[in-house]
Coordinates of C-alpha atoms in Angstrom, one line a residue:
X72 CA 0.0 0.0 0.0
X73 CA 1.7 3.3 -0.9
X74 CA 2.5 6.1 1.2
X75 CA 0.0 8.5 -1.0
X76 CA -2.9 6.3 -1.0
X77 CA -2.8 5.9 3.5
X78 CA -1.9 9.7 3.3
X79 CA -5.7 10.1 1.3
X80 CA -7.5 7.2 3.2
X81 CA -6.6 9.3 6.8
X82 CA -7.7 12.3 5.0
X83 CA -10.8 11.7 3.9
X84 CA -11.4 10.2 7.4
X85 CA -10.3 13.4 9.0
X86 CA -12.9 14.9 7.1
X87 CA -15.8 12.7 7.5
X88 CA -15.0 13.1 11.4
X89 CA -15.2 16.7 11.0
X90 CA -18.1 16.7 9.8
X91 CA -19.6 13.9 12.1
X92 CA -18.6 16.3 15.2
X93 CA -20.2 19.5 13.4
X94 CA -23.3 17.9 12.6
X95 CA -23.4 16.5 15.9
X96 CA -22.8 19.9 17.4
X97 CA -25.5 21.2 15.1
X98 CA -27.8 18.9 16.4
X99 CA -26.9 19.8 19.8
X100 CA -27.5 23.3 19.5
X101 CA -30.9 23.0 17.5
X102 CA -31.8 21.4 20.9
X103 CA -31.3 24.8 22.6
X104 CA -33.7 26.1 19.9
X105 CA -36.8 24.3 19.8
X106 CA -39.9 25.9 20.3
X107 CA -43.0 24.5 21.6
X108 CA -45.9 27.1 21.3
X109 CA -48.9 26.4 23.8
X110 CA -52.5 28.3 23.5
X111 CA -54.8 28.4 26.4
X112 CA -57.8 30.0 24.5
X113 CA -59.5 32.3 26.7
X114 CA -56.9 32.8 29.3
X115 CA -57.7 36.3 30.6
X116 CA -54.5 38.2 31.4
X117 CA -55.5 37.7 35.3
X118 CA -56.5 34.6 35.0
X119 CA -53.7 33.4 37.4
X120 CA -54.7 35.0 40.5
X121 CA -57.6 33.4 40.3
X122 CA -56.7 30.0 41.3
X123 CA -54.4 27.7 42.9
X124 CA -51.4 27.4 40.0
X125 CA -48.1 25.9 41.5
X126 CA -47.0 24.9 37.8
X127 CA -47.6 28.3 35.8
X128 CA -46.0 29.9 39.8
X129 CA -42.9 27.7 39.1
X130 CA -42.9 28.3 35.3
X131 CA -43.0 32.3 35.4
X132 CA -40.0 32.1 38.2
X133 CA -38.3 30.6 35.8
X134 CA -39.1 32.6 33.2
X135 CA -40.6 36.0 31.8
X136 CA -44.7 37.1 31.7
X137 CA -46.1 40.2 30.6
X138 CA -49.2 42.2 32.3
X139 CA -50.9 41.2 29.6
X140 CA -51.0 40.5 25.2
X141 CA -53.1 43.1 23.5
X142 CA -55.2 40.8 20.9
X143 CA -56.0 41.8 17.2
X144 CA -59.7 43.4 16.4
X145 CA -61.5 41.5 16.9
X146 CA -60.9 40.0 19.5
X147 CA -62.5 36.6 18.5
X148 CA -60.4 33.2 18.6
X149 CA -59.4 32.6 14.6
X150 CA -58.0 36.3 14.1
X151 CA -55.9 36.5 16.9
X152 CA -54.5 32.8 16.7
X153 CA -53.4 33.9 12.8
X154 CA -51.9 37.1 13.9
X155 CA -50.4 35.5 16.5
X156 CA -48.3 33.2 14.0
X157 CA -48.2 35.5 11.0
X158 CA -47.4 38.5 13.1
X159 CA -50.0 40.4 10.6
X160 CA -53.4 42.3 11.3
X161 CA -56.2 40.9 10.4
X162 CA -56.3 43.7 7.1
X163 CA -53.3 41.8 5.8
X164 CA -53.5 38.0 6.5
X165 CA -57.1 38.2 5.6
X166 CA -59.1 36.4 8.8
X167 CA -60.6 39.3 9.3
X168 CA -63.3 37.5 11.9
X169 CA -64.6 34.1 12.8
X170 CA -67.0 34.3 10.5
X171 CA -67.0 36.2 7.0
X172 CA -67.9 36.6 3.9
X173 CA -65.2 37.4 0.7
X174 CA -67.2 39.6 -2.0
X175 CA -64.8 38.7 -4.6
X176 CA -65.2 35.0 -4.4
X177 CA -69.3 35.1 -2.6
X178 CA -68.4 32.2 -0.3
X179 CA -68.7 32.3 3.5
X180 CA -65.5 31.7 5.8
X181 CA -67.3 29.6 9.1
X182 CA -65.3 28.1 11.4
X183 CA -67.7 25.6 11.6
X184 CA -67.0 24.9 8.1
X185 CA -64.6 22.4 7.5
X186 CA -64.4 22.9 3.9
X187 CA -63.4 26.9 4.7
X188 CA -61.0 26.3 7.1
X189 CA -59.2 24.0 5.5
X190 CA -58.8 25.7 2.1
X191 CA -55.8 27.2 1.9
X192 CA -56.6 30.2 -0.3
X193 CA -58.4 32.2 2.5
X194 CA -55.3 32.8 4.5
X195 CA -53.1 35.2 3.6
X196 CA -49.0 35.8 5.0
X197 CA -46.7 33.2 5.9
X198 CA -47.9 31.1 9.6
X199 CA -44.4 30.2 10.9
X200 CA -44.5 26.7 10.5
X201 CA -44.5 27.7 6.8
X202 CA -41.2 29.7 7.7
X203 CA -39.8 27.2 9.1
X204 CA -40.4 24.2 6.9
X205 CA -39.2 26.5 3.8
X206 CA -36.0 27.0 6.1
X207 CA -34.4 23.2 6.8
X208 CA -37.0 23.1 9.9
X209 CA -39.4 20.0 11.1
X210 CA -42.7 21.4 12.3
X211 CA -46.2 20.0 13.8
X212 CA -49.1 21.3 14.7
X213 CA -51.7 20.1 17.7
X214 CA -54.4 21.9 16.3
X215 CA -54.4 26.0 15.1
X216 CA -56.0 28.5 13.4
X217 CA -54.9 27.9 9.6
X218 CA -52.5 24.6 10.6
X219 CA -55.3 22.8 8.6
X220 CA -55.2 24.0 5.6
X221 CA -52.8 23.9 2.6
X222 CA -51.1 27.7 2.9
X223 CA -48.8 28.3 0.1
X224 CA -49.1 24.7 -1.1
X225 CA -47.9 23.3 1.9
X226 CA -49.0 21.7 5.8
X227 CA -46.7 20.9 8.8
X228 CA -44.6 17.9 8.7
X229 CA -46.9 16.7 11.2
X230 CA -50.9 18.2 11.6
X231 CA -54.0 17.0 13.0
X232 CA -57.3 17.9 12.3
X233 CA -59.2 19.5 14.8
X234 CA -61.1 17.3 17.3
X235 CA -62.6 18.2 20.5
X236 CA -62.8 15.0 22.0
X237 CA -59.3 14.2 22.0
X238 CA -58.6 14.2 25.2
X239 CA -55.9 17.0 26.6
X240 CA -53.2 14.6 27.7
X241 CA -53.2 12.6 24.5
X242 CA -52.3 16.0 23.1
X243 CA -49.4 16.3 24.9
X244 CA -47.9 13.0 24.5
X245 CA -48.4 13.2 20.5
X246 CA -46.7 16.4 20.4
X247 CA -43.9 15.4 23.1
X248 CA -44.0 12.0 20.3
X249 CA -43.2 14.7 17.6
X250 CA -40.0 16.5 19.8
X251 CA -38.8 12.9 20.3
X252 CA -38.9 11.1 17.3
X253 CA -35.9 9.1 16.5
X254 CA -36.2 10.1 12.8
X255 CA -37.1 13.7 11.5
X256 CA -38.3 15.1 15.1
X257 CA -39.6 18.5 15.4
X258 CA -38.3 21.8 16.0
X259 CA -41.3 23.7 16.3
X260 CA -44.7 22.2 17.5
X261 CA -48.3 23.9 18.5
X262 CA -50.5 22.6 21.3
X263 CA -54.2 24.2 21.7
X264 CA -56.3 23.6 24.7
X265 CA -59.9 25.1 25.1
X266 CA -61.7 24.4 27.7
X267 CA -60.8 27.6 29.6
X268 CA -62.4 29.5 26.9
X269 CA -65.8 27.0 26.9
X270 CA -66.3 27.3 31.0
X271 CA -66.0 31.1 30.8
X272 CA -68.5 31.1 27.8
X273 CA -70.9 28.9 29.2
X274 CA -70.3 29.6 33.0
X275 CA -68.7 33.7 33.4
X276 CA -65.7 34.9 34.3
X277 CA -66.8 35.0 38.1
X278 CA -67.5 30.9 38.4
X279 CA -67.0 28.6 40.3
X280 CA -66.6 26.2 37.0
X281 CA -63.6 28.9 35.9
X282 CA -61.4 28.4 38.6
X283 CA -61.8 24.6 38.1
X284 CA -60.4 25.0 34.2
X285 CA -58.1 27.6 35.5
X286 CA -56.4 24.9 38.2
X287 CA -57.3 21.9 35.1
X288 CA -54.8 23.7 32.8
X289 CA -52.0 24.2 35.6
X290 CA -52.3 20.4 36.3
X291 CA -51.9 20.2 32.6
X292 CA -49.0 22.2 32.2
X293 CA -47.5 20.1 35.2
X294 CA -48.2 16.5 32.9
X295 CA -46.4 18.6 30.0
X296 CA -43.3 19.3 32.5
X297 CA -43.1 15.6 33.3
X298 CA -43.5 14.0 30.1
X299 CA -40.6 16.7 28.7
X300 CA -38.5 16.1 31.9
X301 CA -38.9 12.2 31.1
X302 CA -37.3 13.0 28.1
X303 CA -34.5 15.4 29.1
X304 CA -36.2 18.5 27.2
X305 CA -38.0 20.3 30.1
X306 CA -34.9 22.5 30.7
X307 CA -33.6 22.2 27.0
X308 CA -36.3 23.5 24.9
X309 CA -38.3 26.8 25.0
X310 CA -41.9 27.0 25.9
X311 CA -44.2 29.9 25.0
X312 CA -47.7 30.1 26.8
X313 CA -50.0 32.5 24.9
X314 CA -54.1 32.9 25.1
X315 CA -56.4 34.6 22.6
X316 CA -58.0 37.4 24.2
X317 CA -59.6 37.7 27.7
X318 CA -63.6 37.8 28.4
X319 CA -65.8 39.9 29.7
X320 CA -69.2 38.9 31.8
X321 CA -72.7 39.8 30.1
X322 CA -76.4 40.6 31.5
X323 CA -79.3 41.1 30.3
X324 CA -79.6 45.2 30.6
X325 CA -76.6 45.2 28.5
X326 CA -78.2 44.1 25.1
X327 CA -78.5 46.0 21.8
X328 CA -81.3 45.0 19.7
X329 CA -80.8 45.8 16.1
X330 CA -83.6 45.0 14.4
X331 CA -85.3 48.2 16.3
X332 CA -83.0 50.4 14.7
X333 CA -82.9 49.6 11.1
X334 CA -84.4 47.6 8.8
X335 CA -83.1 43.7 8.7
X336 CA -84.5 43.7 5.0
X337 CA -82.0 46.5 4.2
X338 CA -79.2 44.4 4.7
X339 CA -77.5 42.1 2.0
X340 CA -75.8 40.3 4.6
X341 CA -74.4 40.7 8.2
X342 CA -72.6 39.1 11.3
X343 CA -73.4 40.1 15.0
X344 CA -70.6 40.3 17.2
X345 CA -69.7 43.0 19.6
X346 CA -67.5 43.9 16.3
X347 CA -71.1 43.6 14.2
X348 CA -70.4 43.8 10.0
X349 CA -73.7 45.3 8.4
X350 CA -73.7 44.6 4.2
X351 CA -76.2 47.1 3.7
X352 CA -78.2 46.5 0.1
X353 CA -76.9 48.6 -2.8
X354 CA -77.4 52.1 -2.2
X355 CA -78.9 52.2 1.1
X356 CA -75.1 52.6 2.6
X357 CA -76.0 56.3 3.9
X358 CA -79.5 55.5 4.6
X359 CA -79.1 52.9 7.3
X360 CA -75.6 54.4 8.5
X361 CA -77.7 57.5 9.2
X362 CA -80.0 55.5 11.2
X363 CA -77.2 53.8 13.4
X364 CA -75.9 56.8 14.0
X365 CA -78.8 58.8 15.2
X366 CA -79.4 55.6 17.8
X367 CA -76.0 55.4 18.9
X368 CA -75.9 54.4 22.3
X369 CA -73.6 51.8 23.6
X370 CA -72.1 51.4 20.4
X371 CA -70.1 53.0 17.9
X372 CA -71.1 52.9 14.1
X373 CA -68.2 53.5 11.1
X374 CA -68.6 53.7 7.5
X375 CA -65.3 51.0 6.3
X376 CA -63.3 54.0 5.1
X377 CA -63.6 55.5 8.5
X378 CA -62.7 52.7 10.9
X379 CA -60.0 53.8 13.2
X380 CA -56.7 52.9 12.2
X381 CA -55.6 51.3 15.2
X382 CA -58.3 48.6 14.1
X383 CA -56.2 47.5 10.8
X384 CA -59.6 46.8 9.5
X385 CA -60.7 49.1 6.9
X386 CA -58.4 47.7 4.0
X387 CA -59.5 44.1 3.5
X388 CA -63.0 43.6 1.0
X389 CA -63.8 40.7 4.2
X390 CA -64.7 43.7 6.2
X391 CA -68.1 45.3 5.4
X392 CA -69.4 48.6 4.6
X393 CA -70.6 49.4 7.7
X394 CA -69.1 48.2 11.5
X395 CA -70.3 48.6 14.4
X396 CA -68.1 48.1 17.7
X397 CA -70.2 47.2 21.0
X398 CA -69.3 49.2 24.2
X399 CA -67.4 46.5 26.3
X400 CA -70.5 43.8 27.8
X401 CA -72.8 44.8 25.6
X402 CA -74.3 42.4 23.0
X403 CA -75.7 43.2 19.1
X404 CA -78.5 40.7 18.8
X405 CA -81.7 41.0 17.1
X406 CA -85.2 40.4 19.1
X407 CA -85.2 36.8 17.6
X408 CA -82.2 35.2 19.3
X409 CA -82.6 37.9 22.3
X410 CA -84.3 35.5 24.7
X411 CA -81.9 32.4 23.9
X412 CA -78.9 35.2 25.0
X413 CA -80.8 35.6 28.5
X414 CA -81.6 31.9 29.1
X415 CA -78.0 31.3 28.3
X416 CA -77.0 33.6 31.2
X417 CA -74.6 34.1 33.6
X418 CA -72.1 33.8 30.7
X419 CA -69.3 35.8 29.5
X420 CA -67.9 36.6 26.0
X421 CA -65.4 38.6 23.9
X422 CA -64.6 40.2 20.6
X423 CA -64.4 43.9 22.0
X424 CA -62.3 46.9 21.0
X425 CA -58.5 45.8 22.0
X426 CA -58.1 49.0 24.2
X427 CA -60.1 47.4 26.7
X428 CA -58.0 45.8 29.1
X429 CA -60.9 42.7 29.9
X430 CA -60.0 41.6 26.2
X431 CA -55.9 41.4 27.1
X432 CA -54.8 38.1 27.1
X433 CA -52.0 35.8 28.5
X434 CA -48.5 35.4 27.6
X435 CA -45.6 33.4 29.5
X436 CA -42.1 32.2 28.4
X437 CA -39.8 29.7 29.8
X438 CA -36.4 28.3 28.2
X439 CA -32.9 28.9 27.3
X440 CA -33.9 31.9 25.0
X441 CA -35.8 33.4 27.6
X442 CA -35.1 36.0 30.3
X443 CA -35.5 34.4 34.0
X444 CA -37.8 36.2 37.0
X445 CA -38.7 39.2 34.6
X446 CA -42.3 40.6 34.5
X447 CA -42.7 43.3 31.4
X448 CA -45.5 45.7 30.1
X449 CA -48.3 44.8 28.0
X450 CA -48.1 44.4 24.1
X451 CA -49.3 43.1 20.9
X452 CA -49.7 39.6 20.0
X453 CA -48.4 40.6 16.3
X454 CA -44.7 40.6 17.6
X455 CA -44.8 37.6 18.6
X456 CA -43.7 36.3 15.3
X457 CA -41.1 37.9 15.4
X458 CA -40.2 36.6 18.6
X459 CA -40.2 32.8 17.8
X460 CA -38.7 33.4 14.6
X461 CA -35.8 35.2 16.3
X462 CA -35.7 32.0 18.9
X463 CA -35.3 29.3 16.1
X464 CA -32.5 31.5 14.5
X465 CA -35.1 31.7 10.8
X466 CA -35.3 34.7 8.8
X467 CA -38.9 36.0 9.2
X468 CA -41.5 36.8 6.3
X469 CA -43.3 40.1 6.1
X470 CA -45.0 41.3 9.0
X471 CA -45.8 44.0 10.7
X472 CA -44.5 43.0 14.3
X473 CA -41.4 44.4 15.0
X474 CA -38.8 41.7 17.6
X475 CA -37.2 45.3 19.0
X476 CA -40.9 45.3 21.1
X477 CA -40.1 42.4 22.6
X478 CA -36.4 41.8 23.0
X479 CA -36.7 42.7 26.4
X480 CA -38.1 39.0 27.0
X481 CA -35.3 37.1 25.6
X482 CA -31.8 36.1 27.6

């Protein structure tokens, strides 16, 4: 054997183990960036001092909160969970509410509708497990606004069709399943829990049935610590709590009956919300605009063109010609459904002007990204794009979030 070929074979071996040890090390420091996004919908912003919560008392010691996360208008649950992980108004990623109608196309957008939320062409921007798939990353999503569908072509590695009966710990272990793979585990996973969001609904904010979800989702977040300590990721991995928006409690004084005020038969089409869209029918715009306005009481009416700004409403065709924003508790109903809204009662709902701090939400970080002990100001749910693309080291879309409003929370 020749001196020139053993000089190549050690070579080539020198390499490969080069290579071996920076892959390795790669892997290793990917570890350090993983990301596991958690929403508690309908976690008011005060929510912990409701309740008995060792887990999220532990978790915010050893990590960062904020006095609260300023939600999107509206604040309704599809919106904000699509800001949340385009970092984009509802104006420019086009989920402009739960439910809506698209002029251009003359379909409905339900969430009810499986067929809507899983067609990809009503959601506009880039969700970040679309950033982070297009950039080398392994991502999977436990159920989220837009997770379903086919957005720019593409899903998660991993995704699951919504299903309310899948029972919360089952969640867990499939996504802790998806962090631990042997082959092609994930950097960046989503897990969604409601039923915080269902007993304030059905029960109000001041229940007994509240403080039982409330304690629920700390014993869950103590099952999630577990399973990720079992699998030497607890301390390894980052974790990011966020809710929706907050809720507000109703009565039946506080009601708004529409059909009093205008004509139904005047309108094309509508939704009733405390952010209620009005279609009215062609050329009657002025006509029942006038007519809101000259009842406004507990309410504010807008022509489209003269929505605040602070809305990032007005330039999306989803949003209707004429809105009308609820005074925080009050309902928009007509006199048909108003009776169903009092034998539904004591409940408690959202969708309000952001400003009001009722509608501010929850958001909580632990992991080696994150600061340690730190409690910082309210702000917008649109940075928080930003924020996780910053932590996985990816290169973010558009967006209007900025990371500079929420350095503060990172290490």
């Amino acid at each position: 054997m020749s001196r020139a070929f053993l000089l190549t074979i050690v070579l080539l071996y020198s390499v490969t183990l080069s290579v071996g040890c920076e892959k390795k090390a790669v892997e290793n420091n990917r570890r350090g960036d993983k990301l596991l996004l958690i929403s508690l919908d309908g976690f008011g912003y005060d929510y912990l001092s409701k309740a008995d919560t060792p887990h999220f008392d532990a978790f915010v010691r050893e990590g960062v909160i904020s006095r609260g996360l300023i939600p999107v208008v509206p604040s309704k649950t599809f919106p904000n969970h699509y800001s949340i992980v385009t970092g984009l108004y509802p104006e420019n990623n086009g989920l402009v509410n739960n439910t809506m109608y698209d002029p251009a196309w003359d379909k409905w957008y339900r969430i009810s509708d499986r067929n809507a939320v899983e067609n990809g062409e009503w959601y506009q921007g880039e969700p970040i497990w679309i950033t982070a798939e297009q950039q080398g990353l392994t991502t999977g999503t436990m159920f989220w606004g837009g997770s379903e569908a086919d957005i720019q072509g593409m899903h998660p590695t991993y995704w699951k069709r919504y299903d309310e009966d899948m029972s919360y710990k089952a969640r867990i272990d499939t996504v802790v399943s998806w962090f631990t793979r042997s082959r092609n585990p994930i950097d960046f996973g989503t897990l969604y829990v409601e039923h915080v969001d269902s007993y304030g609904h059905r029960y109000g904010i001041h229940s007994d049935s509240l403080v039982a979800a409330i304690e629920r989702s700390d014993n869950l977040l103590g099952y999630l610590q577990q399973r990720l300590s079992n699998e030497g990721l607890w301390d390894e991995m980052n974790i990011m709590i966020v809710s929706d928006h907050g809720m507000v409690e109703q009565s039946a004084g506080q009601t708004i009956i529409l059909d009093t005020i205008i004509n139904m038969d005047d309108l094309a089409r509508y939704t009733l919300d405390p952010v209620t869209m009005l279609q009215p029918d062609s050329g009657k715009v002025d006509q029942v605009y006038q007519q809101l306005k000259q009842a406004e009481e507990h309410y504010r009416v807008f022509k489209k063109e003269d929505l605040p700004d602070r809305y990032h409403l007005k330039n999306h065709r989803r949003v209707m010609d004429l809105v009308l924003v609820a005074e925080t508790g009050y309902m928009i109903l007509t006199g048909g459904n108003k009776q169903r809204f009092i034998d539904n009662l004591p409940s408690a709902t959202h969708g309000y002007d952001n400003s009001t701090p009722k509608m501010q939400a929850l958001f909580a970080a632990r992991g080696p990204a994150f600061a340690s002990g730190d409690t910082i100001p309210s702000f917008q749910n649109i940075h928080l794009y930003e924020l996780m693309a910053r932590v996985m080291k990816l290169k973010p879309a558009p967006n209007d979030g900025s990371l500079d409003s929420v350095r503060v929370v990172l290490q």
